[in-house]
Tab-separated table of C-alpha atoms and ligand atoms in Angstrom:
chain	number	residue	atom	x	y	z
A	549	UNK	CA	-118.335	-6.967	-70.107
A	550	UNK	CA	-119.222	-9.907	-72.401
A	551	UNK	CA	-121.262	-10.972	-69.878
A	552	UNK	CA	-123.017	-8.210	-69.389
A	553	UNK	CA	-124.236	-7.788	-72.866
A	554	UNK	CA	-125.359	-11.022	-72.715
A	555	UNK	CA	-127.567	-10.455	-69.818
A	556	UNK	CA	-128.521	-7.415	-71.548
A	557	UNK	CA	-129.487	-8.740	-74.941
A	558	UNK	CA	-131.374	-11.989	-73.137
A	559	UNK	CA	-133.394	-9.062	-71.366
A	560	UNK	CA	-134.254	-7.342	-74.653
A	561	UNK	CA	-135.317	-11.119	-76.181
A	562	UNK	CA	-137.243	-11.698	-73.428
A	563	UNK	CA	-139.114	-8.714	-73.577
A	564	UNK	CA	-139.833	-8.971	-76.800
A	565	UNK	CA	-141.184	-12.778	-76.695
A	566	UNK	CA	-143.528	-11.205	-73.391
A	567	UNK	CA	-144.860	-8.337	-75.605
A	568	UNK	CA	-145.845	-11.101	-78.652
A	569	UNK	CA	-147.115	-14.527	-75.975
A	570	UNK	CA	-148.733	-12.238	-74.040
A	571	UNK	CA	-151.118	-9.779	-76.819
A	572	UNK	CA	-148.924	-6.645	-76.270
A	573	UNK	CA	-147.023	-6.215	-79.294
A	574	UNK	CA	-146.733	-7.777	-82.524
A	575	UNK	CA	-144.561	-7.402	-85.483
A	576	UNK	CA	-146.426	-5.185	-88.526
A	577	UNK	CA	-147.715	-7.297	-91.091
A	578	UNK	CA	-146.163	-10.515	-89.615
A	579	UNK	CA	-147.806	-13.127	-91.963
A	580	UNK	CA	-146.390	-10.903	-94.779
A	581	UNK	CA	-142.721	-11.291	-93.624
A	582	UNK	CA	-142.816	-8.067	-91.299
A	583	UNK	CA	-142.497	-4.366	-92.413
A	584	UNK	CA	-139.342	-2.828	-90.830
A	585	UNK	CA	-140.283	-0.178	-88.753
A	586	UNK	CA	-143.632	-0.772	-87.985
A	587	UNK	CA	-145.509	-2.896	-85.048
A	588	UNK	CA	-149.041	-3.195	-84.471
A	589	UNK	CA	-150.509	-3.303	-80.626
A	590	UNK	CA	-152.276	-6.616	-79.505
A	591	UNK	CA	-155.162	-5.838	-76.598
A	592	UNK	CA	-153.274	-5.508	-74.000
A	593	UNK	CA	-150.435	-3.297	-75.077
A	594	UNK	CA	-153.083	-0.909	-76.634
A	595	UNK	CA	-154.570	-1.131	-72.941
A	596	UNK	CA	-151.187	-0.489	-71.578
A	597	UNK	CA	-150.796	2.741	-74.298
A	598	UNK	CA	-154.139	4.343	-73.672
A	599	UNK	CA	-153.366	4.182	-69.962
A	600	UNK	CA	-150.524	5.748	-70.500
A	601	UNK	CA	-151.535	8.617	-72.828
A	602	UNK	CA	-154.940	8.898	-70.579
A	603	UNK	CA	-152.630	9.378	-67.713
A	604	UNK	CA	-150.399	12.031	-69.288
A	605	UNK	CA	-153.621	13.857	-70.952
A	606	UNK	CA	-154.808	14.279	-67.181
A	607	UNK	CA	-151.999	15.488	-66.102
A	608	UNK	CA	-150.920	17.786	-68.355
A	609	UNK	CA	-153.854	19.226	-70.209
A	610	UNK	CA	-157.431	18.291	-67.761
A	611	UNK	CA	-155.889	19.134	-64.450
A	612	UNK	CA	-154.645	22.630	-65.557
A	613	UNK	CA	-156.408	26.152	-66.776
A	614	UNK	CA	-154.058	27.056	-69.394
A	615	UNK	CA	-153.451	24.200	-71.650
A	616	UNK	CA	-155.478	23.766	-75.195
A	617	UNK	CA	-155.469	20.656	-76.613
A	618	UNK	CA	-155.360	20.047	-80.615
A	619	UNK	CA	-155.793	17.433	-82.514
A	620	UNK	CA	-154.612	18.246	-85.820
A	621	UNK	CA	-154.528	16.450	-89.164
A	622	UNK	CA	-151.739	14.014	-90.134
A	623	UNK	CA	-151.413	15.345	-93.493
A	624	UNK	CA	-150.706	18.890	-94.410
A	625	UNK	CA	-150.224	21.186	-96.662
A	626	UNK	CA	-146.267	20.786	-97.666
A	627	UNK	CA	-145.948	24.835	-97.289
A	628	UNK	CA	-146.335	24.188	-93.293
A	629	UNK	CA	-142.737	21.994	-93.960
A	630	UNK	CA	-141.178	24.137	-96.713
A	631	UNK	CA	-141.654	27.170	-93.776
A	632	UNK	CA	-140.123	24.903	-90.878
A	633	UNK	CA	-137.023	24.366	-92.973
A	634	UNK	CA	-137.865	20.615	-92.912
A	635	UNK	CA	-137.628	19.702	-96.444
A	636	UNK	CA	-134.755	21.595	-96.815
A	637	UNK	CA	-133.108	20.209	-93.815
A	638	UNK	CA	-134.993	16.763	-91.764
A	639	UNK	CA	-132.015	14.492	-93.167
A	640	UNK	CA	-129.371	12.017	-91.790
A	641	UNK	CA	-126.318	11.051	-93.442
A	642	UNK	CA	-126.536	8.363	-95.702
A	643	UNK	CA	-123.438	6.785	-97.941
A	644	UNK	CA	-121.905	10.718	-97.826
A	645	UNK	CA	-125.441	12.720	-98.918
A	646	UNK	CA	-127.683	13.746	-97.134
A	647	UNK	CA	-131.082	11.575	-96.583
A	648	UNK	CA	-134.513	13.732	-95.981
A	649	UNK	CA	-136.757	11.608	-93.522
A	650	UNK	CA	-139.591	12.768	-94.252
A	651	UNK	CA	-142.442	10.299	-95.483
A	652	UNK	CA	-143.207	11.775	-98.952
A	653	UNK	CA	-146.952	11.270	-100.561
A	654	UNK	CA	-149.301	12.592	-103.616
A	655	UNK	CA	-152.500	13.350	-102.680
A	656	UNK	CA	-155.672	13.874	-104.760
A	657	UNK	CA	-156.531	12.139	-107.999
A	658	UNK	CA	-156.460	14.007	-111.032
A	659	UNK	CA	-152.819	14.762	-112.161
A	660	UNK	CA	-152.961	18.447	-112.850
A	661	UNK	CA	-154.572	18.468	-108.686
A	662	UNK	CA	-152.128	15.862	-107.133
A	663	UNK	CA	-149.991	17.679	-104.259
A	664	UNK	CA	-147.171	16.311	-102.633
A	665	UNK	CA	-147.430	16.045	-98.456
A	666	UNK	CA	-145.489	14.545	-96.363
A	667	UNK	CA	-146.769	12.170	-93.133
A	668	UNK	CA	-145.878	14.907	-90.572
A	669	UNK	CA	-142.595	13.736	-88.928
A	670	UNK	CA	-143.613	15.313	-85.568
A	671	UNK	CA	-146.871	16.254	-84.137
A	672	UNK	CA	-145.644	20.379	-82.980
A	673	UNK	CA	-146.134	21.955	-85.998
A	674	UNK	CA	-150.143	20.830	-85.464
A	675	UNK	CA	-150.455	23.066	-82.977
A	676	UNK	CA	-148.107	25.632	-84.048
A	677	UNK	CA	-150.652	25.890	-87.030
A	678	UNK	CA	-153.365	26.031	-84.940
A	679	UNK	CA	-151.988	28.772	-82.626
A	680	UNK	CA	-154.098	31.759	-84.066
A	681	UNK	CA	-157.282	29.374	-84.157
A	682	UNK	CA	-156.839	28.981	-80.367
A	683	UNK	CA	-155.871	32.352	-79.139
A	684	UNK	CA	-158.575	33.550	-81.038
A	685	UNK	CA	-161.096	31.339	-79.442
A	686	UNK	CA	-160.102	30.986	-76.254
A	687	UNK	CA	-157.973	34.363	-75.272
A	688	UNK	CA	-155.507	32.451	-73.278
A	689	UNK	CA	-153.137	34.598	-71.580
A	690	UNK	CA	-149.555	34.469	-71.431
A	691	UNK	CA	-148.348	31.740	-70.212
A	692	UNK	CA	-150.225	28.883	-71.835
A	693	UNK	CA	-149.502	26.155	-73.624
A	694	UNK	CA	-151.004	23.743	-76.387
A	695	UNK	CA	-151.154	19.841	-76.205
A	696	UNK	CA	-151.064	16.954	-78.849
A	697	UNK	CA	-151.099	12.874	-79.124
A	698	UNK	CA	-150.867	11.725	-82.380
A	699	UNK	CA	-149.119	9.509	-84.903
A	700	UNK	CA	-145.680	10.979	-86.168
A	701	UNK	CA	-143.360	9.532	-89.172
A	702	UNK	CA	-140.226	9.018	-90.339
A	703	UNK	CA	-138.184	7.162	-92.847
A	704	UNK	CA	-135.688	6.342	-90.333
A	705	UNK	CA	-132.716	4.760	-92.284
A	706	UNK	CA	-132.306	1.931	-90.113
A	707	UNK	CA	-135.033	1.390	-87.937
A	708	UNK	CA	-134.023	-0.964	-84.636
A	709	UNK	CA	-134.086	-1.919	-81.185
A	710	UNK	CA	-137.995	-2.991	-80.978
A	711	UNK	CA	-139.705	0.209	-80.126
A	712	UNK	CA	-137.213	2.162	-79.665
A	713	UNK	CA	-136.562	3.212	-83.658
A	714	UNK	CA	-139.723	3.078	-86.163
A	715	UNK	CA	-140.671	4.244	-88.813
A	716	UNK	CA	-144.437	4.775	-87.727
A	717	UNK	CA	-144.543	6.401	-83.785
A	718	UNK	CA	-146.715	8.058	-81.305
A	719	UNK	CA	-145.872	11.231	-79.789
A	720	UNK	CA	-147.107	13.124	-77.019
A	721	UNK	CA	-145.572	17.196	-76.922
A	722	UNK	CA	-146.744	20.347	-75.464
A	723	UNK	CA	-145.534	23.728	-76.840
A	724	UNK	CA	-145.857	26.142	-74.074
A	725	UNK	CA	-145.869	29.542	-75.096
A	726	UNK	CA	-144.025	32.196	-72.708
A	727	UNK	CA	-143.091	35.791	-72.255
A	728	UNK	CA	-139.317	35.737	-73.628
A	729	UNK	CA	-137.772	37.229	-70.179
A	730	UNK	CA	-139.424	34.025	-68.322
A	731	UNK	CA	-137.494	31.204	-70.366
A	732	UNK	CA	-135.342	30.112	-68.165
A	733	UNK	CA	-137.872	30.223	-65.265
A	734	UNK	CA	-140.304	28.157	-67.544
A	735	UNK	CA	-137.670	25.706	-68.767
A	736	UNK	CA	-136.712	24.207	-65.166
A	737	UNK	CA	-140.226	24.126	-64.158
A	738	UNK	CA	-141.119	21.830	-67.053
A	739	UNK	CA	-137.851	19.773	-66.331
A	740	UNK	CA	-139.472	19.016	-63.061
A	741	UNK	CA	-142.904	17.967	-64.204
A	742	UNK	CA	-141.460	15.571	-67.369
A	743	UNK	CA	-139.449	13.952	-64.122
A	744	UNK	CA	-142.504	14.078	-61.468
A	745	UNK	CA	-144.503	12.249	-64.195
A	746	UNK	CA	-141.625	9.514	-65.098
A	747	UNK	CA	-141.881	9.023	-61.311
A	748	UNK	CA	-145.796	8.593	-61.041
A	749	UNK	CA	-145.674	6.165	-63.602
A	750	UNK	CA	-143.234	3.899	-62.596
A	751	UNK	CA	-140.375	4.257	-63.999
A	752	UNK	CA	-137.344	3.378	-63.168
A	753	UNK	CA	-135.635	6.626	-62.265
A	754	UNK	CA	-132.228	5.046	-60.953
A	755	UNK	CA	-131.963	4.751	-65.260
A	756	UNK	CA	-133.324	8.314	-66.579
A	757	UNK	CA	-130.577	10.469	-66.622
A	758	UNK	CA	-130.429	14.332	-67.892
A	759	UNK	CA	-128.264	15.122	-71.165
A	760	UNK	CA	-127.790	19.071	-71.712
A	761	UNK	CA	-127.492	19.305	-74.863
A	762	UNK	CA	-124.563	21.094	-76.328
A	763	UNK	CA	-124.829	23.422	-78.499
A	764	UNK	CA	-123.037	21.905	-81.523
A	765	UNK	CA	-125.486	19.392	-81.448
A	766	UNK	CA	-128.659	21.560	-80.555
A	767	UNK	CA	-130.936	22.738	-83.544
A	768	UNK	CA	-129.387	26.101	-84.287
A	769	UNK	CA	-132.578	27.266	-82.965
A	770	UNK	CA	-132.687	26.272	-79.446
A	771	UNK	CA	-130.625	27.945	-77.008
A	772	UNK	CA	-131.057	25.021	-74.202
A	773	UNK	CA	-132.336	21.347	-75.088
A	774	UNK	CA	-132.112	18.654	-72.120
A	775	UNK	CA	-132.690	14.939	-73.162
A	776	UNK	CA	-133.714	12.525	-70.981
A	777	UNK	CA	-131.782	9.331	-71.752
A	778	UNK	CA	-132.581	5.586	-70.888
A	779	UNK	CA	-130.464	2.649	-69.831
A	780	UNK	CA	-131.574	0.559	-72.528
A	781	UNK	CA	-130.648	-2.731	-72.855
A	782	UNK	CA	-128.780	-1.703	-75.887
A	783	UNK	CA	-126.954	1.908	-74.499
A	784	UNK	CA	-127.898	5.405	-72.887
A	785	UNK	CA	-130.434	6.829	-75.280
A	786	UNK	CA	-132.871	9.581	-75.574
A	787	UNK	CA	-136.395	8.558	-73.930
A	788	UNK	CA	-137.163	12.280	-73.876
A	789	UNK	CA	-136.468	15.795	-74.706
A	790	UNK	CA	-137.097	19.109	-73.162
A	791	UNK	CA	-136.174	21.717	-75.894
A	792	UNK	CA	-136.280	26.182	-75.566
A	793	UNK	CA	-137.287	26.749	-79.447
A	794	UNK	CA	-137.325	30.747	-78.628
A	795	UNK	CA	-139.807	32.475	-81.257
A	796	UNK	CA	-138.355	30.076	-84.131
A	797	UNK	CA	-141.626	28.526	-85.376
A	798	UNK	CA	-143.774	31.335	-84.649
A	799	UNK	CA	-141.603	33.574	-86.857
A	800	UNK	CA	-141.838	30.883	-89.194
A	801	UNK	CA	-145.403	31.058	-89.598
A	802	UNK	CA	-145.741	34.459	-89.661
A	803	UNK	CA	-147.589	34.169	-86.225
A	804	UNK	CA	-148.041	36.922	-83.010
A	805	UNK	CA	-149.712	37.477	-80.418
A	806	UNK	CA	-151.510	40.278	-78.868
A	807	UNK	CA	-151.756	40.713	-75.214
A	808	UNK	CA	-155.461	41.940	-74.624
A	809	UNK	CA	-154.628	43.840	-71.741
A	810	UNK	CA	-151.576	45.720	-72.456
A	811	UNK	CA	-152.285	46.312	-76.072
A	812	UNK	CA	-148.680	45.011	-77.635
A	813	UNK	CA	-148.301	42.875	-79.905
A	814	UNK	CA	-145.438	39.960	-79.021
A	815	UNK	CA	-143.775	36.918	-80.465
A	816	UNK	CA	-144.030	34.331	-77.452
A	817	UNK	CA	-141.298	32.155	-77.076
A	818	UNK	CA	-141.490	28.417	-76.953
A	819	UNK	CA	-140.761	25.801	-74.301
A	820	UNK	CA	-141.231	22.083	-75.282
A	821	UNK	CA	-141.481	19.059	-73.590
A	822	UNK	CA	-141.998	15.791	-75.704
A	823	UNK	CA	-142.726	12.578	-75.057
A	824	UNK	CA	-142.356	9.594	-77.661
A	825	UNK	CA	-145.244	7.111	-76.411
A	826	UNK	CA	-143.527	4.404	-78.234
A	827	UNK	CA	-140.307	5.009	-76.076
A	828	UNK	CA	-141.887	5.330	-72.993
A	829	UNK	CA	-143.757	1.278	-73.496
A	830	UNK	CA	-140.391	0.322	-74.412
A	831	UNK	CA	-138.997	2.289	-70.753
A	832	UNK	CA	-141.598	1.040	-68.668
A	833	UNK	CA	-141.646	-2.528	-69.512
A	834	UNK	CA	-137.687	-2.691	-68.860
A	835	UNK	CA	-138.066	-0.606	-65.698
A	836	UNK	CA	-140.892	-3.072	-64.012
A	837	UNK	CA	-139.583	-6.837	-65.784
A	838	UNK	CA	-138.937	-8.659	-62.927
A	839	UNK	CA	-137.879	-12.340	-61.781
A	840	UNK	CA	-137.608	-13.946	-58.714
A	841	UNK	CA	-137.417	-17.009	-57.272
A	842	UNK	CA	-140.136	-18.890	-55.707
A	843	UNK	CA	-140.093	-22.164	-53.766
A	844	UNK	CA	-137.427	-22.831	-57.040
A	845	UNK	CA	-139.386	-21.766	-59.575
A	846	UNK	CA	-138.134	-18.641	-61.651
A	847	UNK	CA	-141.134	-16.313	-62.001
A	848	UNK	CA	-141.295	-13.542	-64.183
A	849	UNK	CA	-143.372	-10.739	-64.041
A	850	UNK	CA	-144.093	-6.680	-65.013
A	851	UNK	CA	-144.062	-4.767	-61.900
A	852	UNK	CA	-146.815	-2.239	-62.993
A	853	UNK	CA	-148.127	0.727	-60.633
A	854	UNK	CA	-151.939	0.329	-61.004
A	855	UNK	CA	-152.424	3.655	-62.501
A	856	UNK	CA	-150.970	2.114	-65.671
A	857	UNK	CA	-151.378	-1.805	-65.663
A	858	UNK	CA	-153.466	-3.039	-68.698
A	859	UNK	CA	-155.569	-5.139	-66.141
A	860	UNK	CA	-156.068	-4.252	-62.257
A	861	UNK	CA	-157.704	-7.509	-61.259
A	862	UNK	CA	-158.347	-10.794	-62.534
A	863	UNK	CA	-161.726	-12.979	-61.226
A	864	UNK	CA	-161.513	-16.493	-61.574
A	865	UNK	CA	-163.792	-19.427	-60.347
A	866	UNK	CA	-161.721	-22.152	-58.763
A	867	UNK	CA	-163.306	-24.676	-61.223
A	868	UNK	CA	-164.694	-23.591	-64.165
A	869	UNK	CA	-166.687	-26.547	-64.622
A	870	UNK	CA	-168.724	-26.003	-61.390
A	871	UNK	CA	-171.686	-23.709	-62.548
A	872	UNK	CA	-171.760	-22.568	-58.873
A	873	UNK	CA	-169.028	-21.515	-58.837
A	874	UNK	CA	-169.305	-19.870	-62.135
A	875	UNK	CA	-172.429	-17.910	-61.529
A	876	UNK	CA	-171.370	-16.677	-58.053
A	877	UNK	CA	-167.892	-15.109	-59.712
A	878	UNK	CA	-169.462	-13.946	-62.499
A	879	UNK	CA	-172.806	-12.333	-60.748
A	880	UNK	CA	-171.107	-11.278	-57.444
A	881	UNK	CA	-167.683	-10.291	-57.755
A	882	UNK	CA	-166.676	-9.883	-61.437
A	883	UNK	CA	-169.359	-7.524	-62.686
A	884	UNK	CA	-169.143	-5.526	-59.182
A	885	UNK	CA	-165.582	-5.253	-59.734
A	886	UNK	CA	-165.669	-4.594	-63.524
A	887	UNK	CA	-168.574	-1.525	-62.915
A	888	UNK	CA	-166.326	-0.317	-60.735
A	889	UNK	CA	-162.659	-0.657	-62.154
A	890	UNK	CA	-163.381	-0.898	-66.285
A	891	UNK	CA	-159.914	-2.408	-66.423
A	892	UNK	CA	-160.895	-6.099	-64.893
A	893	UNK	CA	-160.836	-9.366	-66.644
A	894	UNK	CA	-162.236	-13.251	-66.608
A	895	UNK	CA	-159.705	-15.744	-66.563
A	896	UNK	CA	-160.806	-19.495	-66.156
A	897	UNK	CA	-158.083	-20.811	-68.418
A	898	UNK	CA	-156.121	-23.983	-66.948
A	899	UNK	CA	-155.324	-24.304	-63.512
A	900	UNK	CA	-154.859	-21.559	-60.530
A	901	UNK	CA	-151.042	-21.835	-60.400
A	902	UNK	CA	-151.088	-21.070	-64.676
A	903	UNK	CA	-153.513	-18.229	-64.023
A	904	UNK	CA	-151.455	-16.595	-61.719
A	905	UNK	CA	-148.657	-17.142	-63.883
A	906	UNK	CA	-150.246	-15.440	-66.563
A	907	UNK	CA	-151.606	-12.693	-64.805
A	908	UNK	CA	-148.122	-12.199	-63.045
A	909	UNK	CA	-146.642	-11.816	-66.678
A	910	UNK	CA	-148.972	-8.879	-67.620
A	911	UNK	CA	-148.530	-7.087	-64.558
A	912	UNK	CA	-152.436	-7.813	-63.082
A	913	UNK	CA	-151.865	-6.898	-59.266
A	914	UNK	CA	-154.897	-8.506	-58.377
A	915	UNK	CA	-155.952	-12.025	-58.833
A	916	UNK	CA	-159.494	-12.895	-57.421
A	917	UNK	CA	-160.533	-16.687	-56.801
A	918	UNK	CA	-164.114	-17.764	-56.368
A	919	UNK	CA	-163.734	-20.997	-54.064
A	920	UNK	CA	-166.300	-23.638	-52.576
A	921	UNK	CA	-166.052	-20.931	-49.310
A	922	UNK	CA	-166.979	-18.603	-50.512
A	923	UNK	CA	-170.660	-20.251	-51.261
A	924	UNK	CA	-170.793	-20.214	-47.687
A	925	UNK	CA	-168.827	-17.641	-46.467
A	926	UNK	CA	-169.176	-14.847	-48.920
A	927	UNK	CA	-165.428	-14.420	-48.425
A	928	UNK	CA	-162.617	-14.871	-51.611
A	929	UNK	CA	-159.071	-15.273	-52.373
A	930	UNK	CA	-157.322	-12.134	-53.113
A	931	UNK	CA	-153.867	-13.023	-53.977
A	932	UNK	CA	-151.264	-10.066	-54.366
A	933	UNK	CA	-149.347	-10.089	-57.769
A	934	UNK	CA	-145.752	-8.611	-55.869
A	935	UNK	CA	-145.273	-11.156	-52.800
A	936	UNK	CA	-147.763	-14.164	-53.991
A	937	UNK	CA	-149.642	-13.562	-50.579
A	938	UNK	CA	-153.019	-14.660	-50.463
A	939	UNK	CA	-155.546	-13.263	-48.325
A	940	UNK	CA	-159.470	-13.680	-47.426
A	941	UNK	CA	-161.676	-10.824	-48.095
A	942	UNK	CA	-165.355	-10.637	-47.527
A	943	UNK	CA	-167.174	-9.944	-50.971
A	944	UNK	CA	-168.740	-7.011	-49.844
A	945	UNK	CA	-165.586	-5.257	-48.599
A	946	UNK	CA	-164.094	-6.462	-51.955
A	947	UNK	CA	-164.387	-3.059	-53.851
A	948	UNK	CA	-163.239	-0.648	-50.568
A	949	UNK	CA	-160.830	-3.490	-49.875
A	950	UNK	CA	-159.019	-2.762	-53.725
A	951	UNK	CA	-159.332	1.049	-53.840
A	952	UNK	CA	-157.248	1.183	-51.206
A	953	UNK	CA	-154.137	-1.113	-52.306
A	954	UNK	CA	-154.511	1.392	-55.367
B	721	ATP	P1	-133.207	10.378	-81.993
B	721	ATP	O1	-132.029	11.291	-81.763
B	721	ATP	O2	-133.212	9.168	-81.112
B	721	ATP	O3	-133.455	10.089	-83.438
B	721	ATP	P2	-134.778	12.707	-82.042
B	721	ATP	O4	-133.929	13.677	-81.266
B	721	ATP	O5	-134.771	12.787	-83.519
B	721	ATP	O6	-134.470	11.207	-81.558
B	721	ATP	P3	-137.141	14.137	-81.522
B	721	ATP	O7	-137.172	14.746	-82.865
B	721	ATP	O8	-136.727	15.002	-80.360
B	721	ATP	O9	-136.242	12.818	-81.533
B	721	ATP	O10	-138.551	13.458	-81.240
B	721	ATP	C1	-139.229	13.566	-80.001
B	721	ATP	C2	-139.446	12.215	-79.369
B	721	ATP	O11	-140.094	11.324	-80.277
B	721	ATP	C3	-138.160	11.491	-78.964
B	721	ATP	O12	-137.730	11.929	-77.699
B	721	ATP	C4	-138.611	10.045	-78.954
B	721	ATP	O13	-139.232	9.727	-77.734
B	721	ATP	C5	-139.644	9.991	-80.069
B	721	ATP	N1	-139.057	9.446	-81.311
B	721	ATP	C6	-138.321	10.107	-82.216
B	721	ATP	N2	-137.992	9.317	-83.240
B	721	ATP	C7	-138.553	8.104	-82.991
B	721	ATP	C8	-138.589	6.856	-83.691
B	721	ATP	N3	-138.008	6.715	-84.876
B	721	ATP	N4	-139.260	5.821	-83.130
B	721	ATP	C9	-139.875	5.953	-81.938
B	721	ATP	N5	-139.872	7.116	-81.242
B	721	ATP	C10	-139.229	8.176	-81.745
């Protein structure tokens, strides 16, 4: 067991000292002595996030009619949380009371104006605000749901575990909005998709594992909530959640809906998958850290589907100090590759075996070498991230030759 948790806790540390070497993630305010709770996302970990979010967005809100997407404001007005119940109730017990979460703030400048408002500590009740706004617009019919990425806070009492626990998070939700007969039918559906996108996106699915709820610790709104739970190096935790809020928030706010064709008027019940962006980083990069050994060497590197690595290729010239060289990677083959792929970089920095070690430890599947050959033979080194192979590819079969490893 002990040894176990040690191999656990070295994982953890070394993810953690691969998100700071490497640009993903830093520590908030570092040179300040840290802020607990917070990080702040070095180039290539905000590359990793936007894929990520991009990826979901397309999924879940381009390639479908009937999702809206919102983007609501952070702050609002505190009536939106006196109605939720979450200034009476978003607490956790603290030394016997109870603790409210919620990020408290005064807004305005003169006294007699200031308000209080709180740093919304989830991004639903955005678009549960903005329900009227967009069946008014857009006359969606039943079912249809509404979309949201955005910051979320809390004043977790003891934030931890890297990602996993802040203070300051992203979240990614969808409140889908059903008739209240079709719940159940609704609810497994959406199970499936939350799992078919964990899948596309890499991760490791031997780890994800369903939690239903029970009902002593469901909100006493919901009468099903699944969460999906992590191995993490440090326990099974919640990654996900998949929650049937009924007409809760809706009744709440006051809020119906009237079915066009029928003429009734109906409060639509709610079906909610969520997504904490944060969580899922923290996932992925523990479902695709690898080592192996090569020739003797321990190499370590992030196993990264292409849909979501930070960089898909790399283009190096052998030498850097060979303007040959040089001009030929940087005319031919990186600016090809770069029109075509957005997500490829220029790395001339120490020797080959360094750059591929550095590549290999942000997940790059593709490195691309520029050699004294290829002046004559128009032909490059394509080296594959997973098995180290190497192979020749003619320059102009370069682009056709990398869509289709992707
Ligand atoms: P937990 O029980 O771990 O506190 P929760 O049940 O309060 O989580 P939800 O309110 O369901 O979490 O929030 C939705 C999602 O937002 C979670 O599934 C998680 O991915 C993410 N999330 C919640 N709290 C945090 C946090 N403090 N830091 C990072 N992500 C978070």
């Amino acid at each position: 067991m002990k040894e176990k948790n040690k191999k656990e806790d070295d994982l953890m540390e070394k993810i953690v000292s691969l998100c700071k070497r490497r640009g993903f993630v830093f520590q908030g305010s570092e040179i300040y002595g840290g802020f607990a709770g917070t990080y702040d996302w070095g180039h290539l970990g905000l590359a990793l996030k936007n894929n990520l979010k991009q990826n979901w967005w397309k999924k879940f809100v381009d390639n479908r009619r009937d999702m809206y997407g919102i983007d609501a404001a952070i702050l609002m007005n505190a009536k939106v949380w006196e109605a939720t119940g979450h200034v009476a109730n978003f607490a956790d017990p603290l030394d016997g009371k109870q603790f409210n979460t919620m990020l408290k703030t005064e807004v305005g400048a003169k006294k007699e104006e200031v308000a209080i408002s709180y740093l919304r500590p989830e991004t639903a009740q955005g678009m549960f605000v903005n329900f009227k706004n967009t069946v008014d617009v857009f006359h969606p019919k039943l079912p249809f749901g509404m979309a949201q990425i955005g910051k979320a806070f809390r004043n977790e009492i003891a934030p931890r575990d890297f990602l996993f626990r802040q203070r300051e998070f992203e979240q990614m939700e969808i409140e889908y909005f059903v008739r209240q007969e079709d719940w159940e039918k609704h609810f497994e559906y959406w199970k499936d998709e939350m799992l078919d996108w964990m899948q596309d996106l890499g991760f490791d699915m031997t780890k994800i594992h369903e939690l239903e709820v029970e009902k002593k610790d469901r909100a006493h709104y919901s009468k099903r909530t699944i969460d999906f739970e992590f191995d993490y190096p440090f326990g099974r935790k919640e990654l996900f959640g998949l929650a049937y809020r009924a007409d809760f928030d809706l009744i709440n706010h006051k809020l119906e809906y009237i079915d066009e064709e029928k003429g009734e008027k109906i409060i639509p019940h709610v079906i909610e998958p969520t997504f904490g962006v944060d969580r899922a980083v923290l996932a992925l990069l523990l479902s695709v850290y690898v080592e192996d050994n090569k020739n003797g060497e321990i190499r370590s590197y992030l196993k990264f589907k292409s849909n979501i690595a930070p960089v898909i290729c790399a283009v190096s010239p052998l030498l850097k100090n060979k303007p040959e060289l040089v001009k030929y990677a940087e005319n031919k083959v990186f600016r090809l590759l770069k029109a075509e792929f957005g997500r490829v970089v220029w790395d001339d920095n120490g020797n080959i075996g360094k750059r591929y070690r550095r590549q290999d430890e942000i997940g790059t599947p593709f490195c691309i070498v520029v050699d004294f050959d290829t002046l004559t033979d128009d032909t490059v080194t394509v080296r594959d991230r997973d098995t180290g192979e190497q192979e020749r590819v003619k320059v102009t079969d370069l682009k056709k030759y990398i869509q289709e490893k992707i």
